[in-house]
Coordinates of C-alpha atoms and ligand atoms in Angstrom, one line a residue:
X10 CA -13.8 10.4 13.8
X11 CA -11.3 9.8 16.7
X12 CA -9.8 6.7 16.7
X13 CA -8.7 4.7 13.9
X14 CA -7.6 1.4 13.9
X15 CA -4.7 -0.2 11.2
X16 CA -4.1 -4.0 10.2
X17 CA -0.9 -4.7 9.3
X18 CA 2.3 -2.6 10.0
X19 CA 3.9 -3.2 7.2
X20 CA 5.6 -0.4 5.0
X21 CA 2.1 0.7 3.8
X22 CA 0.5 0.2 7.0
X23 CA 3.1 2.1 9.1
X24 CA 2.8 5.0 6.7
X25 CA -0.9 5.7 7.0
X26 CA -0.7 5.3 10.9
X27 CA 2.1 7.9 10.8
X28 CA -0.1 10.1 8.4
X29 CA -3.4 9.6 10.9
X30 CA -1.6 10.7 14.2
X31 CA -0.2 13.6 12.3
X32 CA -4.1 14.7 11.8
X33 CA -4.4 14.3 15.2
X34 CA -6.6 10.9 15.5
X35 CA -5.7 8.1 17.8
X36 CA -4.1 5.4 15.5
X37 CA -4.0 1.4 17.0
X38 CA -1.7 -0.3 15.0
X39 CA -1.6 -4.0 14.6
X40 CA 0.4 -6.6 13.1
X41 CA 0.3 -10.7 13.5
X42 CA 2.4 -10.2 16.8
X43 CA 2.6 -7.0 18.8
X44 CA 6.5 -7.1 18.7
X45 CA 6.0 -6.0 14.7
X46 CA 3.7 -3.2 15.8
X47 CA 5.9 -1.5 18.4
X48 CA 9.1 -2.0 15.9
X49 CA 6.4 -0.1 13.4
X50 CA 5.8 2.6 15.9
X51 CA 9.5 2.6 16.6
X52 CA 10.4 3.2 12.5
X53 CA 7.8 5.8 12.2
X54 CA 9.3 7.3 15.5
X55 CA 12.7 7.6 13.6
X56 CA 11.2 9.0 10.4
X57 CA 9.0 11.8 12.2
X58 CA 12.2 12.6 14.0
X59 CA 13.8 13.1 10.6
X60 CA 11.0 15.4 9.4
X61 CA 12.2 17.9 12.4
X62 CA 15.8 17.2 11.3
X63 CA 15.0 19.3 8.3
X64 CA 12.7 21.2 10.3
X65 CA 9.4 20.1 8.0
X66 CA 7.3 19.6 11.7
X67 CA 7.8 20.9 14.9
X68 CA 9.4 18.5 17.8
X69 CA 6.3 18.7 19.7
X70 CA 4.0 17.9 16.7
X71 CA 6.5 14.7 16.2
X72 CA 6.0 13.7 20.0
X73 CA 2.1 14.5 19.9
X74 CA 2.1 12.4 16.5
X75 CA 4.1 9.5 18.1
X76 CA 1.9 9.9 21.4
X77 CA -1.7 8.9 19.4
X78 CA -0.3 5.9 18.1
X79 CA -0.8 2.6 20.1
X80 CA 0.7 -1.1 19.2
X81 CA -2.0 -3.4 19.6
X82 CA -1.8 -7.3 19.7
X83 CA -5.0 -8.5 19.1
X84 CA -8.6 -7.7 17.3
X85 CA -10.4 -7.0 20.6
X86 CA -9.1 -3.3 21.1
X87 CA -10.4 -2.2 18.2
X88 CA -13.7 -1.9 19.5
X89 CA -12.7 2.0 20.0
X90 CA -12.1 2.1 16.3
X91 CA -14.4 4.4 14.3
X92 CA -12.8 3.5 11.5
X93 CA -10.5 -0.1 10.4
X94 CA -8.2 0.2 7.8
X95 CA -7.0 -3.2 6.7
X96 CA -3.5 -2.9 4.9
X97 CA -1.7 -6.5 4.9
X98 CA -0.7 -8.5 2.8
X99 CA -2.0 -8.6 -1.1
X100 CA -3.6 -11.6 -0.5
X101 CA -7.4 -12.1 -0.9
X102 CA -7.4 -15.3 1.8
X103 CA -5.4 -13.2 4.6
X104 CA -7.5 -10.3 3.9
X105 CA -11.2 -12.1 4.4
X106 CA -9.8 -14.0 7.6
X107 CA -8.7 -10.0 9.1
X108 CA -12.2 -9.2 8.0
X109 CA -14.2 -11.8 9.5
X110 CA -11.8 -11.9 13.1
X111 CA -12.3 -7.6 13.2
X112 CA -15.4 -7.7 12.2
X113 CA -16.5 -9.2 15.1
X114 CA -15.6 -6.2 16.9
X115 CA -16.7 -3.6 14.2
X116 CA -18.9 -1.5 16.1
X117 CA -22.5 -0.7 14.3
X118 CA -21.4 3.0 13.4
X119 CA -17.9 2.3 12.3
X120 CA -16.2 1.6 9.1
X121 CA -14.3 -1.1 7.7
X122 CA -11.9 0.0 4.9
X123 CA -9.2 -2.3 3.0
X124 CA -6.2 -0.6 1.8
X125 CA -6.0 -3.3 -1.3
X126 CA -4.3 -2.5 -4.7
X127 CA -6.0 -4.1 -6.6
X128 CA -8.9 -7.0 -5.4
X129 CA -12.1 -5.9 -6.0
X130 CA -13.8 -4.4 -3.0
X131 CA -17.4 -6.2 -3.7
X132 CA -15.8 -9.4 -3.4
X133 CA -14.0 -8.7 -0.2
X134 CA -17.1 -6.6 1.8
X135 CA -19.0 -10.3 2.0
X136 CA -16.2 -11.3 5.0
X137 CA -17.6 -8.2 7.0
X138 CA -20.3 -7.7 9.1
X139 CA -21.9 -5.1 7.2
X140 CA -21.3 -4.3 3.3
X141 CA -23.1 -0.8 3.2
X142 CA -20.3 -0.2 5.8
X143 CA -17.0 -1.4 3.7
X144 CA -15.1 0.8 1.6
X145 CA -11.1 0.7 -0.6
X146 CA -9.5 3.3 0.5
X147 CA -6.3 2.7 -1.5
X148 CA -2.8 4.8 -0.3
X149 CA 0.4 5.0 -2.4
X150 CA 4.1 4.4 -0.7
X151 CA 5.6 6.6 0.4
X152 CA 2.5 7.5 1.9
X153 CA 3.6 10.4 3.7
X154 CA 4.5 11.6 0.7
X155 CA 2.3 10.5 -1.6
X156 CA -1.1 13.0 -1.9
X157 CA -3.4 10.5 -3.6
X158 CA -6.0 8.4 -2.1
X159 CA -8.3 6.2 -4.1
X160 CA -11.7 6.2 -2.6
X161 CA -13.5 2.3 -4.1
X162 CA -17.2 2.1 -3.3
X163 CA -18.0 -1.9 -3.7
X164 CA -21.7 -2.1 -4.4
X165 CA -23.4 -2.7 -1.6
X166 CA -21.1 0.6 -0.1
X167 CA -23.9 2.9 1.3
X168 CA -23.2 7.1 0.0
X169 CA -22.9 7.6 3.8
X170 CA -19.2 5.2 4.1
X171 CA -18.6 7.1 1.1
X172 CA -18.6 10.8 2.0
X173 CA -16.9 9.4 5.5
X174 CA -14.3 8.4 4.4
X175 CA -13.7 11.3 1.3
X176 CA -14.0 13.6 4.9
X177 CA -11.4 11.6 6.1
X178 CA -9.1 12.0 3.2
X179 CA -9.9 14.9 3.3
X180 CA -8.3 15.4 7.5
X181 CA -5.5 13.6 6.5
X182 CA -4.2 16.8 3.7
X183 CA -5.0 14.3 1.0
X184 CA -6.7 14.0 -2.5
X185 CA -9.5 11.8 -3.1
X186 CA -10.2 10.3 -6.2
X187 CA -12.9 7.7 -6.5
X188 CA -12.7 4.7 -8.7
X189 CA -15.5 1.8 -9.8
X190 CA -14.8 -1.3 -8.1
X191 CA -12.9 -2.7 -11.3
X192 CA -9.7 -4.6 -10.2
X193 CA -6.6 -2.3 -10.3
X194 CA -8.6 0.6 -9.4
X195 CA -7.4 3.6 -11.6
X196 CA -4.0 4.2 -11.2
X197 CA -2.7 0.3 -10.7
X198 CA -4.8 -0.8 -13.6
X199 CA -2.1 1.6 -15.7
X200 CA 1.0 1.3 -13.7
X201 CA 1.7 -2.4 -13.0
X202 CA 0.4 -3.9 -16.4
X203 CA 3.6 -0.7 -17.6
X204 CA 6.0 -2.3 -14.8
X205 CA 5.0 -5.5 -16.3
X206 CA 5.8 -4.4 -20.0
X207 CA 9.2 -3.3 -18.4
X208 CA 9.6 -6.6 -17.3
X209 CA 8.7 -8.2 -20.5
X210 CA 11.4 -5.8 -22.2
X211 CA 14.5 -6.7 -20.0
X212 CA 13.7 -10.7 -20.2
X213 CA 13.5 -10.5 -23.7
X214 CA 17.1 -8.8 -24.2
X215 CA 15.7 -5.3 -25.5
X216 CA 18.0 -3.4 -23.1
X217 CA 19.6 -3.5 -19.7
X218 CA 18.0 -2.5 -16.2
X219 CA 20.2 0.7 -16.4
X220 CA 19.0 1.3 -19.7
X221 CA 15.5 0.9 -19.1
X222 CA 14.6 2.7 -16.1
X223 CA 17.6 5.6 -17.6
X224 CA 14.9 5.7 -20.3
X225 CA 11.7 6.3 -18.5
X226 CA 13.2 8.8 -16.1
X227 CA 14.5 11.2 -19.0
X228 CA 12.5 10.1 -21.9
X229 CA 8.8 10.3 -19.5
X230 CA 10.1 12.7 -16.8
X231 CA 9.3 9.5 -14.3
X232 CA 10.4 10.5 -10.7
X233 CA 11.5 6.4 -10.9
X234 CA 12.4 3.5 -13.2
X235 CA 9.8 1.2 -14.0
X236 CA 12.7 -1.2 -12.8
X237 CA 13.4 0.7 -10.1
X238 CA 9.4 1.4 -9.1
X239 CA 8.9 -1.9 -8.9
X240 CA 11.4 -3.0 -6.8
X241 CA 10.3 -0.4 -4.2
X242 CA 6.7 -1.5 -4.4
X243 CA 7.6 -5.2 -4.2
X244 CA 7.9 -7.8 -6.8
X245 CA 5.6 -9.7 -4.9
X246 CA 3.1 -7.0 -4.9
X247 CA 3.9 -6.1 -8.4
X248 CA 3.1 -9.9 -9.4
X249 CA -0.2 -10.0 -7.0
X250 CA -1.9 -7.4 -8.6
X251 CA -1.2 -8.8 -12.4
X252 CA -2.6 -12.3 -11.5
X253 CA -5.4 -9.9 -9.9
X254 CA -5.7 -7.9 -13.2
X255 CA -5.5 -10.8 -15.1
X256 CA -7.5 -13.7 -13.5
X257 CA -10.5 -11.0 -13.1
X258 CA -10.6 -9.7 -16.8
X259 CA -9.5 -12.7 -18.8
X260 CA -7.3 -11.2 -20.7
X261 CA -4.1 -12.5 -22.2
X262 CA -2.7 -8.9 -22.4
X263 CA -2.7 -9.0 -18.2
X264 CA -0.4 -11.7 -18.5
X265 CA 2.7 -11.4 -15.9
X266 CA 5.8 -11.6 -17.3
X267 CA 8.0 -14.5 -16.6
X268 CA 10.7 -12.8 -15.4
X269 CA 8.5 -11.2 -12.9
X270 CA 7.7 -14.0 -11.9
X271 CA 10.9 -16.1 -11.7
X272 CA 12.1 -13.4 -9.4
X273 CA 9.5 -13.8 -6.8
X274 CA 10.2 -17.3 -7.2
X275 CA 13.9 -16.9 -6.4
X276 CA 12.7 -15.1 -3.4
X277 CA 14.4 -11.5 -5.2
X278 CA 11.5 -9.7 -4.3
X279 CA 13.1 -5.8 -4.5
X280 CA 14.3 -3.3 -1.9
X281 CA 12.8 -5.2 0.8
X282 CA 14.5 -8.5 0.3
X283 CA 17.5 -6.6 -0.5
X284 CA 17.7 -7.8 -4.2
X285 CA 15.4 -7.6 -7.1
X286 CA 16.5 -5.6 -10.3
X287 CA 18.8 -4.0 -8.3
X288 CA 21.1 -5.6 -5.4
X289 CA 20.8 -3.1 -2.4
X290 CA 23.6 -4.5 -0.6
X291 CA 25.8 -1.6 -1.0
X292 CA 25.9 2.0 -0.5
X293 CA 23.7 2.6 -3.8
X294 CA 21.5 -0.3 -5.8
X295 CA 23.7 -1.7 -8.5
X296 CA 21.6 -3.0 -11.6
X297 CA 22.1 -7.1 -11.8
X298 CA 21.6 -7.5 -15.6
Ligands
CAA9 N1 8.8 8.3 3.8 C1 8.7 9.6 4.1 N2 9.2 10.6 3.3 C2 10.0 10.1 2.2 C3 10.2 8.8 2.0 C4 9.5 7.8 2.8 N3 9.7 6.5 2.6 N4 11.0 8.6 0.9 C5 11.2 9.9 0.5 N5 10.6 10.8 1.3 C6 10.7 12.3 1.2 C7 12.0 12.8 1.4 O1 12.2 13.0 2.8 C8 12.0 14.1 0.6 O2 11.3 15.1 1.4 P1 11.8 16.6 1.2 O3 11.7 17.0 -0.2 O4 10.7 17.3 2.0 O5 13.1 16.7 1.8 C9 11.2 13.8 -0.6 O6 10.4 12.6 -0.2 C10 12.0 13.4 -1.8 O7 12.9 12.4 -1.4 P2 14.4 12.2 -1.8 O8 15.0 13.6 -2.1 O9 15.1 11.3 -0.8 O10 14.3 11.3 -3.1 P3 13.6 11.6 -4.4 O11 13.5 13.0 -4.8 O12 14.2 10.6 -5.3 O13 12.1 11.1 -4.1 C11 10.4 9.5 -4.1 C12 11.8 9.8 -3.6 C13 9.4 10.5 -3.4 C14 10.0 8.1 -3.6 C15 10.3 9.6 -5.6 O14 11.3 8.9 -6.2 C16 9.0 9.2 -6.2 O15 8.0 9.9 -6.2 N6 8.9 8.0 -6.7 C17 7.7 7.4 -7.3 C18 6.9 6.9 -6.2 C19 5.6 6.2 -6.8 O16 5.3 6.1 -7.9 N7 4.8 5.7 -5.8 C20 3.6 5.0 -6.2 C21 3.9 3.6 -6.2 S1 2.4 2.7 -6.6 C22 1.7 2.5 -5.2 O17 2.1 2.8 -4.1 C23 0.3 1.8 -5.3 C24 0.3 0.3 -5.1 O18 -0.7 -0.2 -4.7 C25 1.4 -0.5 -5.6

């Protein structure tokens, strides 16, 4: 594998390119408008600089890094790709169109992989050229940090796309783990419907944001709030995958919380937005209730 091309340079999307030119492989990066790929390449440019700040990398791996990745404005250079990683927006009708306008440049011994946390992958592989040839290859955020990957076989996925893309996880320093195609994967399908509860428990008056994500941090030894966690991922996200969860298994117990959802509605959609539990206005994120 030499060249890899990524969808979407969002905060997701930037962190895997910046992972894949650190392994060495040639990284296009696109986004709906090149501008919002070369601001991508210019953020992951100031976070590899930070890494040899605190001397984690060396200045030249930084440069040779930031040197493999190339903005890209539309579908058509990603002919060179050997494998496309799609990783926009949590939404299954923006996700088939990406498939169906790169797949008509997926070349016949390349992969197509979808970065999704939660929509099942057999559903998605039947916008693609080729089935046997599409694959979930799911990244957490911070991905540089992060050492997980789930690896989501749809069922058409040949073993072939399989052990690919497990080598590539492999290239990247990662962990593999491999999931059935069930929606929320393994690690969503226990994290968000426990966000969720966390939302349940503030709107019904049980305890304050402080309170709540105070508790899970010392009472679970949780790096983050669920509060907190969510607000990084995106509220948006957050409320995505529980209609995801929910509307694919039925069941009542998936239900997203209205607060959750009356957020997103309000447009308080976490760090990114600049409020969600927390406002981020200031020097450190003040709980708002
Ligand atoms: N990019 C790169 N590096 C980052 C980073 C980022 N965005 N954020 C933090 N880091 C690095 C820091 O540079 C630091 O590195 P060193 O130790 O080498 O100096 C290290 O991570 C720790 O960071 P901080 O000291 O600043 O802060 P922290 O100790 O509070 O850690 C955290 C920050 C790593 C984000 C930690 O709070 C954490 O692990 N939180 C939970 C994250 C999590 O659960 N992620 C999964 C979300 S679910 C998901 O992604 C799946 C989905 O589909 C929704």
């Amino acid at each position: 594998m030499r060249t890899v091309a990524v969808i979407g340079a969002g905060q997701m999307g930037s962190g895997i390119a910046q992972v894949v030119a650190q392994a060495g492989l040639r990284v296009l990066l696109s986004d709906v408008q090149l501008d919002l790929a070369e601001k991508a390449k210019a953020k992951i440019a100031k976070g590899l600089a930070r890494l040899v700040e605190k001397e984690k990398i060396a200045a030249a791996d930084a440069e040779s890094a930031l040197s493999l990745i190339v903005p890209v404005g539309d579908y058509a250079a990603m002919v060179e790709a050997d494998l496309i990683i799609e990783a926009a927006t949590e939404r299954e009708d923006i996700k088939h169109r990406i498939f169906e306008a790169a797949g008509k440049v997926l070349r016949a011994d390349a992969i197509m992989a979808s970065n999704t946390s939660s929509i099942p992958i057999t559903r998605m592989a039947v916008s693609s050229p080729d089935p046997a040839r599409f694959i979930g290859v799911h990244f957490f955020n911070p991905v540089p940090v992060m050492k997980l990957v789930e690896v989501i076989p749809g069922l058409a996925t040949s073993a072939a796309t399989v052990d690919a893309v497990k080598g590539f996880v492999a290239r990247l320093g990662k962990e593999a783990v491999q999931s059935g195609d069930e929606p929320g994967f393994i690690v969503n399908r226990i994290l968000v419907p426990m966000l969720n509860e966390a939302c349940f428990v503030l709107g019904s008056g049980t305890a304050s944001v402080a309170d709540i994500d105070k508790g899970c941090r010392l009472g679970l030894n949780h790096p983050m709030g669920p509060l907190e966690l969510a607000d990084f991922i995106g509220l948006d996200t957050c409320l995505e995958i529980m209609r995801v969860i929910h509307g694919s298994t039925g069941d009542s117990k998936y239900r997203p919380a209205p607060l959750l959802a009356k957020y997103v509605e309000a447009g308080w959609l976490g760090r990114k937005s600049g409020r969600g539990f927390y406002d981020y206005s200031g020097e450190v994120p003040v709980p708002t209730r």
